mmCIF file of C-alpha atoms in Angstrom:
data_model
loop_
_atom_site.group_PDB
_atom_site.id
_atom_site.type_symbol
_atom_site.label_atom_id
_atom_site.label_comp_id
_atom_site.label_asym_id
_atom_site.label_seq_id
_atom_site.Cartn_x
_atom_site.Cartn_y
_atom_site.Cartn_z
ATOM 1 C CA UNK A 1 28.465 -32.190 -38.036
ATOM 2 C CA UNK A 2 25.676 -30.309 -40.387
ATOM 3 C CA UNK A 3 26.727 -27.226 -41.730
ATOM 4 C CA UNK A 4 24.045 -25.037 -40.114
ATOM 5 C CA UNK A 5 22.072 -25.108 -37.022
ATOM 6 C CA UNK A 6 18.145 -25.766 -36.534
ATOM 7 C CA UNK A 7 16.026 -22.281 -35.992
ATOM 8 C CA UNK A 8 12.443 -23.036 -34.012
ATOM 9 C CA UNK A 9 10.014 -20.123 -34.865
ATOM 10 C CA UNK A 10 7.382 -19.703 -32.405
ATOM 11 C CA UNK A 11 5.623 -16.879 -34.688
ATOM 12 C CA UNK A 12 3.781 -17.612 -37.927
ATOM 13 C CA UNK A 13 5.355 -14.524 -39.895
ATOM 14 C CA UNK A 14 8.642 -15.069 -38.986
ATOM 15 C CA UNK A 15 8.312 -18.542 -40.158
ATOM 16 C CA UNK A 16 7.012 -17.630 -43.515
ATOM 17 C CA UNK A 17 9.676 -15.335 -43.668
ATOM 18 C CA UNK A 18 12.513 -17.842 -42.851
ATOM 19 C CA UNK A 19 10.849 -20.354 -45.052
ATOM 20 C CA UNK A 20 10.455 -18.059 -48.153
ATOM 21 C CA UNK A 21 13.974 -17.326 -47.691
ATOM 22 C CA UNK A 22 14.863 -20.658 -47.657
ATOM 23 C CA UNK A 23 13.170 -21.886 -50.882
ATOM 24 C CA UNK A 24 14.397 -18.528 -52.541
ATOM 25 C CA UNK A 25 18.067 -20.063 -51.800
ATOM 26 C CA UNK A 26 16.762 -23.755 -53.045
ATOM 27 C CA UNK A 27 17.641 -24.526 -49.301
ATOM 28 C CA UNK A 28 14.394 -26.500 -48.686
ATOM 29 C CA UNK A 29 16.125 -29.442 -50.778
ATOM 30 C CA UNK A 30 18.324 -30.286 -47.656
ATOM 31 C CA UNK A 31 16.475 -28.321 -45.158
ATOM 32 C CA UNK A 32 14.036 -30.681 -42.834
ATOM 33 C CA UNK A 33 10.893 -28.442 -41.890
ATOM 34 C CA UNK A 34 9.299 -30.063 -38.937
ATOM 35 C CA UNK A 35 5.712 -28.826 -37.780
ATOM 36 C CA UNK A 36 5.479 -29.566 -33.878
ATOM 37 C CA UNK A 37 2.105 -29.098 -31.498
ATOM 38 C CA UNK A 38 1.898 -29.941 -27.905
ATOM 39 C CA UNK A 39 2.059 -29.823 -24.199
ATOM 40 C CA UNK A 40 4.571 -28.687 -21.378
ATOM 41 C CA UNK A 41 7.118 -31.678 -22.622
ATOM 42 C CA UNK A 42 7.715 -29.585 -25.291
ATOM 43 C CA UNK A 43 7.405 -25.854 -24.115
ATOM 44 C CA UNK A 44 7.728 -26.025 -20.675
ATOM 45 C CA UNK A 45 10.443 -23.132 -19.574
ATOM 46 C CA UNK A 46 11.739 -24.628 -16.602
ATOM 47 C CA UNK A 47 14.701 -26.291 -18.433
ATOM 48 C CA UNK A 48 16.020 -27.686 -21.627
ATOM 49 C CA UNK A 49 12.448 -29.649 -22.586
ATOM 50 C CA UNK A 50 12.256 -32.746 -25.090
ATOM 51 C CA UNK A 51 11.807 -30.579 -28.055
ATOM 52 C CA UNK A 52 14.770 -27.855 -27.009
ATOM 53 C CA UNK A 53 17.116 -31.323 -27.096
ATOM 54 C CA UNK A 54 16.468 -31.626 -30.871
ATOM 55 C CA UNK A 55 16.700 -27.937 -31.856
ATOM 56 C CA UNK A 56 19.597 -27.462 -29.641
ATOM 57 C CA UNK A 57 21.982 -30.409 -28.630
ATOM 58 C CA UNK A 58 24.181 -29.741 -25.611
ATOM 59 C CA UNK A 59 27.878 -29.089 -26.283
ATOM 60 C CA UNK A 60 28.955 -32.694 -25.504
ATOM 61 C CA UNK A 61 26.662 -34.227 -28.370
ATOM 62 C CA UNK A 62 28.014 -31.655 -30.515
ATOM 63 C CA UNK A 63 31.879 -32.400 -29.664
ATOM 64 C CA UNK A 64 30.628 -36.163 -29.903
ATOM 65 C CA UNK A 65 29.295 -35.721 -33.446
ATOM 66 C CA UNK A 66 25.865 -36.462 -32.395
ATOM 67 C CA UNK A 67 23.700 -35.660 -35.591
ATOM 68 C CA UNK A 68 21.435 -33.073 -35.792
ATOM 69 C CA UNK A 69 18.551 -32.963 -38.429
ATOM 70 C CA UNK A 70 20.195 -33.339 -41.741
ATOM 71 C CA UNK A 71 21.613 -29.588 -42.479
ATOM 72 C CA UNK A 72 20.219 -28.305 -39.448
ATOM 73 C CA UNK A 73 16.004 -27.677 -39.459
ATOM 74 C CA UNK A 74 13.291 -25.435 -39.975
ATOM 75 C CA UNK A 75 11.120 -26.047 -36.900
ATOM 76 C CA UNK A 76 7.440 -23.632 -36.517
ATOM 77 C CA UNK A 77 6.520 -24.401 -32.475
ATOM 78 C CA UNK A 78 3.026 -24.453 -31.577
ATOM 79 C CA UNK A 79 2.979 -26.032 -28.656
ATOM 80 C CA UNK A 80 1.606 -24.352 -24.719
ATOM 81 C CA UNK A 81 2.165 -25.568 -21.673
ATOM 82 C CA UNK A 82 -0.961 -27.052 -19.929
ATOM 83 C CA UNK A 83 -3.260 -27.820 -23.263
ATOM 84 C CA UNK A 84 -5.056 -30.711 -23.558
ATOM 85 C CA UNK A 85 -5.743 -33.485 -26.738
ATOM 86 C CA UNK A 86 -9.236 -33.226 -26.014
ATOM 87 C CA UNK A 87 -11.485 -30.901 -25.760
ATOM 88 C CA UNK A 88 -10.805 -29.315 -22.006
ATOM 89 C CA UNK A 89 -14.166 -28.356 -20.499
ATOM 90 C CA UNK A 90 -12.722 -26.511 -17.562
ATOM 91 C CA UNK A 91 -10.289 -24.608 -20.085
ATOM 92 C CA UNK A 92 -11.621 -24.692 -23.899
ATOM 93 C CA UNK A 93 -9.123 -22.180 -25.332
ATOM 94 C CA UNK A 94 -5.978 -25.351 -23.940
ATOM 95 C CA UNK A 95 -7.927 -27.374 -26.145
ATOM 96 C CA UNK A 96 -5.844 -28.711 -29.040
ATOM 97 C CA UNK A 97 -7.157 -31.447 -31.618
ATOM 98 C CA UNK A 98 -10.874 -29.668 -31.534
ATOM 99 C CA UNK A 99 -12.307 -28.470 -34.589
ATOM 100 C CA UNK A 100 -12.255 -25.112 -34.381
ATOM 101 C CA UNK A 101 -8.266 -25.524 -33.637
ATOM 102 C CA UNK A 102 -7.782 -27.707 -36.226
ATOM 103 C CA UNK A 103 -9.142 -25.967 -38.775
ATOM 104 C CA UNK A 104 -7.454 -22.613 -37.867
ATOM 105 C CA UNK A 105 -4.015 -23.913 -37.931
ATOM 106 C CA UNK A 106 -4.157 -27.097 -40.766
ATOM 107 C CA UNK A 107 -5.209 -24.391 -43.040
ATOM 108 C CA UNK A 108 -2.396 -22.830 -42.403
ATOM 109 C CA UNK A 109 0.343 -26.138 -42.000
ATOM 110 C CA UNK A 110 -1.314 -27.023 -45.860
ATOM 111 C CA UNK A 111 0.570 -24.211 -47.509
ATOM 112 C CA UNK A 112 3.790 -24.775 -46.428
ATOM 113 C CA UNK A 113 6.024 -28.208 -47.241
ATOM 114 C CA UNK A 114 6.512 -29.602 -44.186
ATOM 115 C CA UNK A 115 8.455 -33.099 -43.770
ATOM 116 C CA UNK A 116 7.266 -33.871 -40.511
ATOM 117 C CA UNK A 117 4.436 -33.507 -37.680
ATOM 118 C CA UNK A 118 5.892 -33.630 -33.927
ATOM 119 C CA UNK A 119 3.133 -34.337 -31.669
ATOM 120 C CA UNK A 120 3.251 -33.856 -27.556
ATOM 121 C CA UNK A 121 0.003 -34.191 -26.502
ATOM 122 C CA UNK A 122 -2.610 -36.222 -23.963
ATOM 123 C CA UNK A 123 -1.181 -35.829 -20.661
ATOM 124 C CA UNK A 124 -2.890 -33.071 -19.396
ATOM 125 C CA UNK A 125 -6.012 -34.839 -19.815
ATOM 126 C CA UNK A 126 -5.418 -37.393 -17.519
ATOM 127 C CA UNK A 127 -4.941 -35.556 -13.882
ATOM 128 C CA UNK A 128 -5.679 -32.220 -11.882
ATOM 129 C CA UNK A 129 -9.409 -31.921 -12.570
ATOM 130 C CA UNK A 130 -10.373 -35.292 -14.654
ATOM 131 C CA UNK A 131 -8.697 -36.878 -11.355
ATOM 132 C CA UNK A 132 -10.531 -34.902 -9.143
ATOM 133 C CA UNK A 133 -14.129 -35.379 -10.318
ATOM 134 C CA UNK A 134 -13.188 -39.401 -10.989
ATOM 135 C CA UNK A 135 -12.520 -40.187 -7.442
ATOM 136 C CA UNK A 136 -14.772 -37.489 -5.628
ATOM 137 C CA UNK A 137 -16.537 -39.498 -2.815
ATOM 138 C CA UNK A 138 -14.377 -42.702 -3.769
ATOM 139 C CA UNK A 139 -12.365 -44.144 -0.662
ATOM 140 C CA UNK A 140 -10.536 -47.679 -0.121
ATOM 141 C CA UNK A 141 -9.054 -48.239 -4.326
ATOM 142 C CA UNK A 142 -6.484 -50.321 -5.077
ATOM 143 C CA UNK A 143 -4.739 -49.150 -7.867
ATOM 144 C CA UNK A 144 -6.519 -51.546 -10.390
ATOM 145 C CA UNK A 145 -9.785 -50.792 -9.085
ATOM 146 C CA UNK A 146 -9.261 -47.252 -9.783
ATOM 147 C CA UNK A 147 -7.418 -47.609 -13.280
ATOM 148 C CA UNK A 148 -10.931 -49.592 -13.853
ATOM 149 C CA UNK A 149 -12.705 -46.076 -12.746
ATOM 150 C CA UNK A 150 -10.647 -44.292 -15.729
ATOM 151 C CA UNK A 151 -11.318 -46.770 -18.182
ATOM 152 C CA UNK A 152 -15.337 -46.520 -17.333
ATOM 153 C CA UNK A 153 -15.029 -42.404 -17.604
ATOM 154 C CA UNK A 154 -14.469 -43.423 -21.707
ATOM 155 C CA UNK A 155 -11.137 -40.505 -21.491
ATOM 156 C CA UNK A 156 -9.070 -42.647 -23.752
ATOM 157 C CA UNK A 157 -11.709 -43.085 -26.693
ATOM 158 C CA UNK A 158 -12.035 -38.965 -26.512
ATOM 159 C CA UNK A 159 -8.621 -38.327 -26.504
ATOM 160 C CA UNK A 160 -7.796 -40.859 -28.977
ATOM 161 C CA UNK A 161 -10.666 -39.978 -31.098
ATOM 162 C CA UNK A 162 -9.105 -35.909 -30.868
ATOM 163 C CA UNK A 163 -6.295 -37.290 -32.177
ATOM 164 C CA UNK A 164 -7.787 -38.759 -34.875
ATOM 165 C CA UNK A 165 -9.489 -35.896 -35.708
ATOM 166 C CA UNK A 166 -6.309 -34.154 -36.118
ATOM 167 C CA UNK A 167 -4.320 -36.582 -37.823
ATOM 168 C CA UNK A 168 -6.877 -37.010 -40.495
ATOM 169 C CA UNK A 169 -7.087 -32.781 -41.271
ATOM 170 C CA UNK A 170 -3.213 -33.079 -41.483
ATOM 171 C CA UNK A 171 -2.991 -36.079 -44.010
ATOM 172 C CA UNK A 172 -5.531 -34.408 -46.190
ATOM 173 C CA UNK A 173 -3.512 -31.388 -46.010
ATOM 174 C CA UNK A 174 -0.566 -33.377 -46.736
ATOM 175 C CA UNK A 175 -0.617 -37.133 -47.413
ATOM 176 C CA UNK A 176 3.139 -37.558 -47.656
ATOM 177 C CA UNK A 177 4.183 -36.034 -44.230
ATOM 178 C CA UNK A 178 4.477 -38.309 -41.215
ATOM 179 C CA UNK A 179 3.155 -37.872 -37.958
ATOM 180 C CA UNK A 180 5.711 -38.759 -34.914
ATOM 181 C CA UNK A 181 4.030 -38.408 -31.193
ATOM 182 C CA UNK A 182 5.676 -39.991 -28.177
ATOM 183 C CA UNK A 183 4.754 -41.994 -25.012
ATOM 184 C CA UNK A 184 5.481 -40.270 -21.785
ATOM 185 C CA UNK A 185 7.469 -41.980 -19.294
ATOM 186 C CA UNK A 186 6.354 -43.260 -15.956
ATOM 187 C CA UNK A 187 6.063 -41.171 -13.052
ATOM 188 C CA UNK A 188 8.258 -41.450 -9.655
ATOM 189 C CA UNK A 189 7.904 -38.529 -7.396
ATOM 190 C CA UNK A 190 3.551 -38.819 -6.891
ATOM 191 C CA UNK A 191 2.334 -36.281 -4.884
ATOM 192 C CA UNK A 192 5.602 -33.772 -5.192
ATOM 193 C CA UNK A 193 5.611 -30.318 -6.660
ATOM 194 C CA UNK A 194 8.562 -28.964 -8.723
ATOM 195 C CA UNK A 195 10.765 -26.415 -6.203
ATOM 196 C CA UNK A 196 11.560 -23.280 -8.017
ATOM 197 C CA UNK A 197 14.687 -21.407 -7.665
ATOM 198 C CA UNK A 198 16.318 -18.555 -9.017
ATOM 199 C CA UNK A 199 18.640 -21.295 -10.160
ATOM 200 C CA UNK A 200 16.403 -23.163 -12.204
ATOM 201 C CA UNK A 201 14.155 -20.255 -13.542
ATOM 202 C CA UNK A 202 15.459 -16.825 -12.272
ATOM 203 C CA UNK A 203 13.890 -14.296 -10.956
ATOM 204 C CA UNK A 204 10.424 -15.597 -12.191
ATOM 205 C CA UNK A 205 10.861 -18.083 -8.914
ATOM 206 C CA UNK A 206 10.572 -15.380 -6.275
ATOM 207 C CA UNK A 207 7.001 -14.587 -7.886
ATOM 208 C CA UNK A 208 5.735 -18.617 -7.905
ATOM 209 C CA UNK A 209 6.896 -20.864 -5.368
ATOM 210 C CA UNK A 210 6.253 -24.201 -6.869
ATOM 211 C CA UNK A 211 4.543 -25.568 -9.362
ATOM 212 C CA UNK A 212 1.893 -28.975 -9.144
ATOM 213 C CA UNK A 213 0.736 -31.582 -7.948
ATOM 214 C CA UNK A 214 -1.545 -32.253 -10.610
ATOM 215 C CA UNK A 215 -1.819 -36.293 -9.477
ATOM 216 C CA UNK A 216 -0.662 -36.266 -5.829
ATOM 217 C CA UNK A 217 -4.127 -34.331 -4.462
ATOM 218 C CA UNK A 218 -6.422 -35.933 -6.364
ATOM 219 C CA UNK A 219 -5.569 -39.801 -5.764
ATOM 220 C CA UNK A 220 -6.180 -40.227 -1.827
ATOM 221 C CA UNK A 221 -9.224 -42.633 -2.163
ATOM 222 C CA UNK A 222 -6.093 -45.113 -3.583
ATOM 223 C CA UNK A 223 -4.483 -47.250 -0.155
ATOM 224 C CA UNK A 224 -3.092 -50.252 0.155
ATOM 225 C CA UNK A 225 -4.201 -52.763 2.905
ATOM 226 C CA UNK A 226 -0.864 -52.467 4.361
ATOM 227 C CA UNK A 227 -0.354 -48.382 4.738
ATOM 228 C CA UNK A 228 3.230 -48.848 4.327
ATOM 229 C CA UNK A 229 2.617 -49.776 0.709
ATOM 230 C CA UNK A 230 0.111 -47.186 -0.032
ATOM 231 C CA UNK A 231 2.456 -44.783 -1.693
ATOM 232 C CA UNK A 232 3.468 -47.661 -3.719
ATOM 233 C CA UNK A 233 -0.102 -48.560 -4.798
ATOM 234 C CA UNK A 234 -0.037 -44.971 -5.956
ATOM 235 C CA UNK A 235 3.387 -44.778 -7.749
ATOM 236 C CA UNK A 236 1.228 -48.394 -9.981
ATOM 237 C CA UNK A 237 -1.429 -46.337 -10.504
ATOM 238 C CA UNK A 238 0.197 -43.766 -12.871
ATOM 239 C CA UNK A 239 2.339 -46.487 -14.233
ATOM 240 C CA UNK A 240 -1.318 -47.499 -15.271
ATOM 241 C CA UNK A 241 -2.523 -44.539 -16.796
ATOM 242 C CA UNK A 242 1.182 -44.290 -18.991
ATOM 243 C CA UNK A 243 0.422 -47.586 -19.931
ATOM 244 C CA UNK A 244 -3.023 -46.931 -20.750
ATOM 245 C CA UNK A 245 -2.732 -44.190 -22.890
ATOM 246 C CA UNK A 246 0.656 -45.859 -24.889
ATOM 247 C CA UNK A 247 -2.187 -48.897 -25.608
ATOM 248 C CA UNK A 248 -5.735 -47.548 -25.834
ATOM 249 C CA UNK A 249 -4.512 -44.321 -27.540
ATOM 250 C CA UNK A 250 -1.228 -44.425 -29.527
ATOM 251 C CA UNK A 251 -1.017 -48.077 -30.114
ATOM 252 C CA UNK A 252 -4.420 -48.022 -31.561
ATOM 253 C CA UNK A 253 -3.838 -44.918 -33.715
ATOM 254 C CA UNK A 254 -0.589 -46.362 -35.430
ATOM 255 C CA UNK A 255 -2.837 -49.958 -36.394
ATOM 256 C CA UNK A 256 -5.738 -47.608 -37.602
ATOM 257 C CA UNK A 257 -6.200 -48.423 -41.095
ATOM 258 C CA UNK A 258 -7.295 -44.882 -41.998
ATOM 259 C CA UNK A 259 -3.738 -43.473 -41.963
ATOM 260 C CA UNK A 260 -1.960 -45.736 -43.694
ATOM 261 C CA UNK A 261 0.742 -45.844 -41.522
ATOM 262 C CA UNK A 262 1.657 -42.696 -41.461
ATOM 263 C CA UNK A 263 0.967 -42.347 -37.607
ATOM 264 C CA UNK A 264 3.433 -43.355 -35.409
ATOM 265 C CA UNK A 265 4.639 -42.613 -31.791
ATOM 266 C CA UNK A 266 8.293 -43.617 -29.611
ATOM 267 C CA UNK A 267 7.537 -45.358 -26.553
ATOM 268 C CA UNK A 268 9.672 -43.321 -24.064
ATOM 269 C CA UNK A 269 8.227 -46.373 -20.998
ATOM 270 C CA UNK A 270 10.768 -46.823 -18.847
ATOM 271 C CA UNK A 271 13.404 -44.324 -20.504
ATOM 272 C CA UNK A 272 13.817 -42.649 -16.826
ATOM 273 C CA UNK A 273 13.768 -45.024 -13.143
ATOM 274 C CA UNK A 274 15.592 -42.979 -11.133
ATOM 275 C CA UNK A 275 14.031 -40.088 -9.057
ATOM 276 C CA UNK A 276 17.014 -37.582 -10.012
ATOM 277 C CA UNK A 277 15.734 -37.399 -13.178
ATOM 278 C CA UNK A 278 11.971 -36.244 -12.380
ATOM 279 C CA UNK A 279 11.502 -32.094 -11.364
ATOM 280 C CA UNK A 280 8.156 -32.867 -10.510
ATOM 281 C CA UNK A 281 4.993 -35.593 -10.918
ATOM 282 C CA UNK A 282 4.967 -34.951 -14.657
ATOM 283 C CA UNK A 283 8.140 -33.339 -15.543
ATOM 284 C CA UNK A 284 11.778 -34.913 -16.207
ATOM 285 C CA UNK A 285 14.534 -32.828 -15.253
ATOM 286 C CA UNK A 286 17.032 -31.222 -17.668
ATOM 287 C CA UNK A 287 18.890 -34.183 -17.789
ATOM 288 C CA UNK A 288 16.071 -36.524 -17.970
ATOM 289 C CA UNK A 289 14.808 -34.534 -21.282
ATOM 290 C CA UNK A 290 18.036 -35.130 -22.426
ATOM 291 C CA UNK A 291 17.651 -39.110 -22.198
ATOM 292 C CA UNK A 292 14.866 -38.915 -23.763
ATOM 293 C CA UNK A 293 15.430 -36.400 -26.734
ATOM 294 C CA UNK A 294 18.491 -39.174 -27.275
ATOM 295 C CA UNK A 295 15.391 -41.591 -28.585
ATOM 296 C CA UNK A 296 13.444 -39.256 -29.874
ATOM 297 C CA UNK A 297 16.346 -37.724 -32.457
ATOM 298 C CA UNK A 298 16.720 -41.223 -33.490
ATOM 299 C CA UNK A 299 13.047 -41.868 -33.997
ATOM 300 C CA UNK A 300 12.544 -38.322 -36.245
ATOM 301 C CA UNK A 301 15.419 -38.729 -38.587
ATOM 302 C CA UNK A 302 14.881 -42.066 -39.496
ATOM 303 C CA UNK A 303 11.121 -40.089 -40.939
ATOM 304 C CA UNK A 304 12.706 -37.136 -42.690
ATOM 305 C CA UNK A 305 13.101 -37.988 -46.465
ATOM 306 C CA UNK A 306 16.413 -39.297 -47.033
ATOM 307 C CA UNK A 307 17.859 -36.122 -48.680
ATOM 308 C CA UNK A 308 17.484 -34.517 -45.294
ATOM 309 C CA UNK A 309 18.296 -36.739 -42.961
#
């Protein structure tokens, strides 16, 4: 097991501080420093999310020798719940890979020696209101014939050209760092919101009842001939738009010439079938992070330079 544990900083000062402190010691020579942006898989509060696997394992991967990041990490946490790739119109300050973002906090990322980008990010942009207006005044859809309604709104060239935008600033910044994003995994409970408890997230539950749908509402012009089947023809729908986004965003940023490989993304498709391990439309559980984290260790440490890994 590594000798120290990882520390996520969620403040820029304090991660200067920690990082000056750690090149004082010559600790950056075994010390992976991971830069991570993103959307609720990463910062959402209501339980152990995919990044909160890799900067704290449960007890059981610890006892099991599960390996951490090298000697432990220096992580700097960026990520908000509910932003967007692309430029949200309903929303601009959840707006992540837009210019005015970008240039705020690559000019910041370019000073320090990070190892590795973590990247969360496109989801958002793909329900609630971009849902709504898609299928406002649409009626009778089978699920193809409204993935074909998605794929004429041109959503998947903007977010994939955000991300380009952003990958770009950060390999000028730093040539030599990878960029890691991930997949999400196919939806099973369409239509559901996530129950909150004082169980789940204390006392914060008595003040918000539940939380979503963001897909659910907004997909009611979708049936199937046989209304039996209709919440099926829903449940292929979003298996659509995961599988859309995996091949006219990621896929295509990974095979883009301009980065040299350097882009890359873990396809998390499939990770999670069973209901048990969804809290909601577009959240896993606690346990269904966990899964998931197990991939995505793998899938960062196999990046980090080999002295750190």
């Amino acid at each position: 097991m590594p000798a120290s544990q990882s520390v996520a900083l969620p403040l820029r000062g304090q991660f200067r501080s920690l990082y000056t402190s750690l090149k004082r010691a010559r600790l950056l020579e075994r010390t992976p420093v991971i830069f991570c942006e993103g959307d609720s898989w990463f910062s959402t509060p209501l339980a152990m999310n995919l990044l909160d696997w890799i900067v704290s394992p449960a007890p059981e991967d610890e006892e099991r020798g599960i390996p951490l990041l090298g000697q432990g990490g220096l992580f700097f946490r960026a990520e908000h719940s509910g932003d967007h790739a692309s430029r949200n119109e309903d929303h601009p300050k959840r707006s992540m890979f837009v210019p005015e973002n970008i240039e705020d906090i690559i000019g910041w990322y370019g000073r320090f020696e990070f190892d590795l980008i973590l990247l969360s990010a496109g989801g958002n942009d793909f329900v609630d209101q971009f849902l709504k207006r898609t299928f406002a005044g649409q009626q009778n859809l089978s699920a193809e014939a409204a993935f074909q309604r998605v794929l004429d709104t041109g959503k998947y060239e903007k977010v994939r050209q955000a991300y380009a935008l952003f990958v770009q600033a950060a390999l000028a910044a730093r040539p030599n760092a990878p960029i890691l994003a991930h997949s999400y995994d196919y939806p099973q409970l369409i239509g559901r919101p996530g129950a909150l408890t004082p169980g789940n997230i204390g006392v914060a539950a008595l003040l918000k009842k539940s939380v979503g749908p963001w897909i659910g509402p907004h997909i009611n012009a979708i049936v199937h001939a046989d209304p039996a089947k209709t919440p099926d023809e829903r449940r292929r729908f979003g298996r659509m738009l995961i599988d859309g986004f995996e091949k006219h965003v990621l896929r295509e940023l990974k095979h883009d010439a301009r980065f040299a490989g350097r882009f890359d993304y873990v396809d998390l498709r499939g990770t999670l079938s069973a209901e048990s391990q969804w809290f909601d439309e577009m959240h896993p559980s606690e346990a269904g992070f966990h899964a998931l984290a197990t991939k995505f260790r793998s899938a960062i440490i196999a990046k980090l330079p080999l002295a750190k890994r």
